PDB file of C-alpha atoms in Angstrom:
ATOM      1  CA  PHE A   1       0.000   0.000   0.000  1.00 37.00           C
ATOM      2  CA  GLU A   2       1.461   3.341  -1.018  1.00 41.00           C
ATOM      3  CA  ALA A   3       0.197   6.783  -0.146  1.00 41.00           C
ATOM      4  CA  ASN A   4       0.050   9.746  -2.473  1.00 41.00           C
ATOM      5  CA  ASN A   5       1.283  12.737  -0.495  1.00 40.00           C
ATOM      6  CA  GLY A   6      -1.117  15.458  -1.578  1.00 44.00           C
ATOM      7  CA  GLY A   7      -1.590  14.440  -5.191  1.00 43.00           C
ATOM      8  CA  GLY A   8       0.030  16.039  -8.183  1.00 43.00           C
ATOM      9  CA  THR A   9       2.912  14.754 -10.241  1.00 46.00           C
ATOM     10  CA  GLY A  10       5.871  16.046  -8.223  1.00 43.00           C
ATOM     11  CA  GLU A  11       8.073  14.221  -5.773  1.00 45.00           C
ATOM     12  CA  GLY A  12       6.075  11.975  -3.463  1.00 42.00           C
ATOM     13  CA  ALA A  13       3.236  11.591  -5.943  1.00 39.00           C
ATOM     14  CA  GLN A  14       2.850   7.898  -6.584  1.00 43.00           C
ATOM     15  CA  GLN A  15       0.130   6.069  -8.352  1.00 41.00           C
ATOM     16  CA  GLN A  16      -0.431   2.392  -7.910  1.00 44.00           C
ATOM     17  CA  SER A  17      -3.108   0.497  -9.746  1.00 41.00           C
ATOM     18  CA  GLY A  18      -5.088  -1.985  -7.723  1.00 48.00           C
ATOM     19  CA  ALA A  19      -4.251  -0.325  -4.392  1.00 51.00           C
ATOM     20  CA  GLY A  20      -7.834  -0.960  -3.337  1.00 61.00           C
ATOM     21  CA  CYS A  21      -9.531   0.843  -0.515  1.00 65.00           C
ATOM     22  CA  ILE A  22      -9.375   1.072   3.242  1.00 66.00           C
ATOM     23  CA  HIS A  23     -11.479  -2.084   3.519  1.00 65.00           C
ATOM     24  CA  ASP A  24      -8.581  -4.030   2.011  1.00 71.00           C
ATOM     25  CA  LEU A  25      -6.443  -3.253   5.066  1.00 76.00           C
ATOM     26  CA  PRO A  26      -6.618  -4.839   8.521  1.00 79.00           C
ATOM     27  CA  ILE A  27      -8.703  -2.572  10.776  1.00 84.00           C
ATOM     28  CA  LEU A  28      -8.834  -2.681  14.565  1.00 88.00           C
ATOM     29  CA  ALA A  29     -11.552  -0.611  16.258  1.00 89.00           C
ATOM     30  CA  LEU A  30     -10.964  -0.249  20.001  1.00 91.00           C
ATOM     31  CA  TYR A  31     -13.835   1.159  22.027  1.00 93.00           C
ATOM     32  CA  SER A  32     -14.033   2.258  25.625  1.00 91.00           C
ATOM     33  CA  LYS A  33     -16.686   0.601  27.765  1.00 91.00           C
ATOM     34  CA  GLN A  34     -18.349   4.021  28.038  1.00 90.00           C
ATOM     35  CA  TRP A  35     -18.756   4.393  24.283  1.00 92.00           C
ATOM     36  CA  SER A  36     -19.743   0.779  23.609  1.00 94.00           C
ATOM     37  CA  SER A  37     -22.392   0.705  26.353  1.00 94.00           C
ATOM     38  CA  ARG A  38     -23.900   4.014  25.200  1.00 94.00           C
ATOM     39  CA  GLY A  39     -23.766   3.131  21.512  1.00 92.00           C
ATOM     40  CA  TRP A  40     -21.536   6.102  20.705  1.00 93.00           C
ATOM     41  CA  GLY A  41     -19.174   6.129  17.738  1.00 92.00           C
ATOM     42  CA  GLU A  42     -21.539   3.893  15.767  1.00 92.00           C
ATOM     43  CA  PHE A  43     -20.467   0.955  17.942  1.00 93.00           C
ATOM     44  CA  ARG A  44     -23.374  -1.272  16.905  1.00 93.00           C
ATOM     45  CA  ALA A  45     -22.784  -0.520  13.227  1.00 91.00           C
ATOM     46  CA  MET A  46     -19.081  -1.315  13.574  1.00 89.00           C
ATOM     47  CA  VAL A  47     -19.869  -4.646  15.257  1.00 88.00           C
ATOM     48  CA  ALA A  48     -22.383  -5.448  12.506  1.00 88.00           C
ATOM     49  CA  LEU A  49     -19.812  -4.622   9.820  1.00 83.00           C
ATOM     50  CA  GLY A  50     -17.234  -6.782  11.602  1.00 80.00           C
ATOM     51  CA  ARG A  51     -19.620  -9.716  11.900  1.00 81.00           C
ATOM     52  CA  ALA A  52     -20.532  -9.431   8.235  1.00 79.00           C
ATOM     53  CA  GLY A  53     -16.861  -9.445   7.268  1.00 74.00           C
ATOM     54  CA  LEU A  54     -17.099  -5.946   5.809  1.00 76.00           C
ATOM     55  CA  LEU A  55     -14.675  -4.173   8.136  1.00 77.00           C
ATOM     56  CA  GLY A  56     -11.163  -4.548   6.851  1.00 75.00           C
ATOM     57  CA  SER A  57      -9.298  -7.650   5.793  1.00 71.00           C
ATOM     58  CA  CYS A  58      -8.449  -9.043   9.220  1.00 64.00           C
ATOM     59  CA  ARG A  59      -7.147 -12.576   9.422  1.00 59.00           C
ATOM     60  CA  ASN A  60      -6.392 -14.849  12.345  1.00 56.00           C
ATOM     61  CA  THR A  61      -3.101 -16.646  12.906  1.00 55.00           C
ATOM     62  CA  GLU A  62      -4.192 -19.532  10.631  1.00 62.00           C
ATOM     63  CA  GLY A  63      -4.803 -17.076   7.785  1.00 58.00           C
ATOM     64  CA  LYS A  64      -8.588 -17.403   8.008  1.00 60.00           C
ATOM     65  CA  ARG A  65     -10.740 -14.299   7.937  1.00 59.00           C
ATOM     66  CA  ASN A  66     -11.776 -13.055  11.385  1.00 55.00           C
ATOM     67  CA  ILE A  67     -15.450 -12.227  11.715  1.00 47.00           C
ATOM     68  CA  MET A  68     -15.811 -10.293  14.995  1.00 46.00           C
ATOM     69  CA  ASP A  69     -12.314  -9.917  16.350  1.00 66.00           C
ATOM     70  CA  ASN A  70     -11.529  -6.517  14.845  1.00 82.00           C
ATOM     71  CA  VAL A  71     -14.015  -4.589  17.040  1.00 88.00           C
ATOM     72  CA  ARG A  72     -12.947  -4.823  20.665  1.00 89.00           C
ATOM     73  CA  VAL A  73     -13.908  -3.163  23.961  1.00 92.00           C
ATOM     74  CA  VAL A  74     -11.463  -2.213  26.693  1.00 91.00           C
ATOM     75  CA  THR A  75     -13.497  -3.035  29.802  1.00 89.00           C
ATOM     76  CA  GLY A  76     -13.964  -0.612  32.674  1.00 87.00           C
ATOM     77  CA  THR A  77     -12.874   2.457  30.706  1.00 87.00           C
ATOM     78  CA  TYR A  78     -14.024   5.919  29.763  1.00 86.00           C
ATOM     79  CA  HIS A  79     -13.222   7.405  26.376  1.00 84.00           C
ATOM     80  CA  LEU A  80     -10.692   9.884  27.735  1.00 80.00           C
ATOM     81  CA  GLU A  81      -8.530   6.984  28.916  1.00 81.00           C
ATOM     82  CA  PHE A  82      -7.480   6.431  25.306  1.00 81.00           C
ATOM     83  CA  SER A  83      -5.286   9.514  25.647  1.00 78.00           C
ATOM     84  CA  ASP A  84      -2.499  10.040  28.155  1.00 76.00           C
ATOM     85  CA  VAL A  85      -4.425  12.735  30.072  1.00 77.00           C
ATOM     86  CA  CYS A  86      -5.691  10.286  32.697  1.00 77.00           C
ATOM     87  CA  SER A  87      -2.203   9.036  33.411  1.00 77.00           C
ATOM     88  CA  LEU A  88      -0.989  12.589  33.972  1.00 82.00           C
ATOM     89  CA  LEU A  89      -3.777  13.654  36.343  1.00 84.00           C
ATOM     90  CA  PRO A  90      -3.986  12.499  39.946  1.00 88.00           C
ATOM     91  CA  LEU A  91      -6.274   9.465  40.078  1.00 87.00           C
ATOM     92  CA  TRP A  92      -8.538  11.033  42.724  1.00 89.00           C
ATOM     93  CA  LEU A  93      -9.104  14.027  40.431  1.00 89.00           C
ATOM     94  CA  SER A  94      -9.780  12.128  37.200  1.00 85.00           C
ATOM     95  CA  ARG A  95     -12.184   9.787  38.996  1.00 86.00           C
ATOM     96  CA  GLY A  96     -13.824  12.709  40.779  1.00 88.00           C
ATOM     97  CA  VAL A  97     -14.682  14.385  37.483  1.00 86.00           C
ATOM     98  CA  GLU A  98     -15.621  11.056  35.856  1.00 82.00           C
ATOM     99  CA  GLN A  99     -12.781  10.980  33.359  1.00 83.00           C
ATOM    100  CA  THR A 100     -11.424   7.612  34.493  1.00 84.00           C
ATOM    101  CA  GLY A 101     -13.231   4.332  35.003  1.00 82.00           C
ATOM    102  CA  ASN A 102     -12.696   1.905  37.857  1.00 84.00           C
ATOM    103  CA  ARG A 103      -9.336   0.720  36.516  1.00 86.00           C
ATOM    104  CA  ASN A 104      -5.946   2.305  36.911  1.00 86.00           C
ATOM    105  CA  PRO A 105      -5.228   4.369  33.757  1.00 85.00           C
ATOM    106  CA  LEU A 106      -1.749   2.842  33.512  1.00 86.00           C
ATOM    107  CA  ASP A 107      -3.295  -0.642  33.347  1.00 90.00           C
ATOM    108  CA  THR A 108      -5.712   0.615  30.703  1.00 89.00           C
ATOM    109  CA  MET A 109      -2.825   1.995  28.611  1.00 88.00           C
ATOM    110  CA  ASP A 110      -1.050  -1.359  28.902  1.00 92.00           C
ATOM    111  CA  GLU A 111      -4.142  -3.210  27.684  1.00 92.00           C
ATOM    112  CA  ILE A 112      -4.572  -0.819  24.741  1.00 91.00           C
ATOM    113  CA  CYS A 113      -0.912  -1.256  23.756  1.00 92.00           C
ATOM    114  CA  ASN A 114      -0.972  -5.034  24.209  1.00 94.00           C
ATOM    115  CA  THR A 115      -4.245  -5.438  22.292  1.00 91.00           C
ATOM    116  CA  SER A 116      -2.916  -3.304  19.442  1.00 91.00           C
ATOM    117  CA  HIS A 117       0.362  -5.234  19.374  1.00 92.00           C
ATOM    118  CA  GLN A 118      -1.447  -8.591  19.440  1.00 89.00           C
ATOM    119  CA  PHE A 119      -3.631  -7.447  16.538  1.00 86.00           C
ATOM    120  CA  LEU A 120      -0.593  -6.468  14.471  1.00 86.00           C
ATOM    121  CA  VAL A 121       1.084  -9.810  15.199  1.00 86.00           C
ATOM    122  CA  GLU A 122      -2.114 -11.664  14.192  1.00 81.00           C
ATOM    123  CA  GLN A 123      -2.071  -9.780  10.903  1.00 79.00           C
ATOM    124  CA  GLY A 124       1.558 -10.732  10.240  1.00 80.00           C
ATOM    125  CA  TRP A 125       3.029  -7.293  10.791  1.00 79.00           C
TER     126      TRP A 125
END
């Protein structure tokens, strides 16, 4: 897959026939528990697309197409925990203003990193 940096014919402009579309690439959609339980971010639609095999070209370690594994939920989390803000704020403050779930933000960051890494390994990257 090659990107065309801004179009045109100058340096960096590359054209590749058959490059396909974003659905030809492995896609991992990670949701916080807050967003998945409230249906935000089109969570239900993303799950439906994943189950129908229409969300990316994800494959499992045996090379078979994954059906639901590319839409995942990080349990016990709020959306803001997907940034580093919660790990920078005192825990009592971020919980007090409902920006952090019941888990330690550092544990949440580890799970996000590990899930993303596992996904890339599954896809052969």
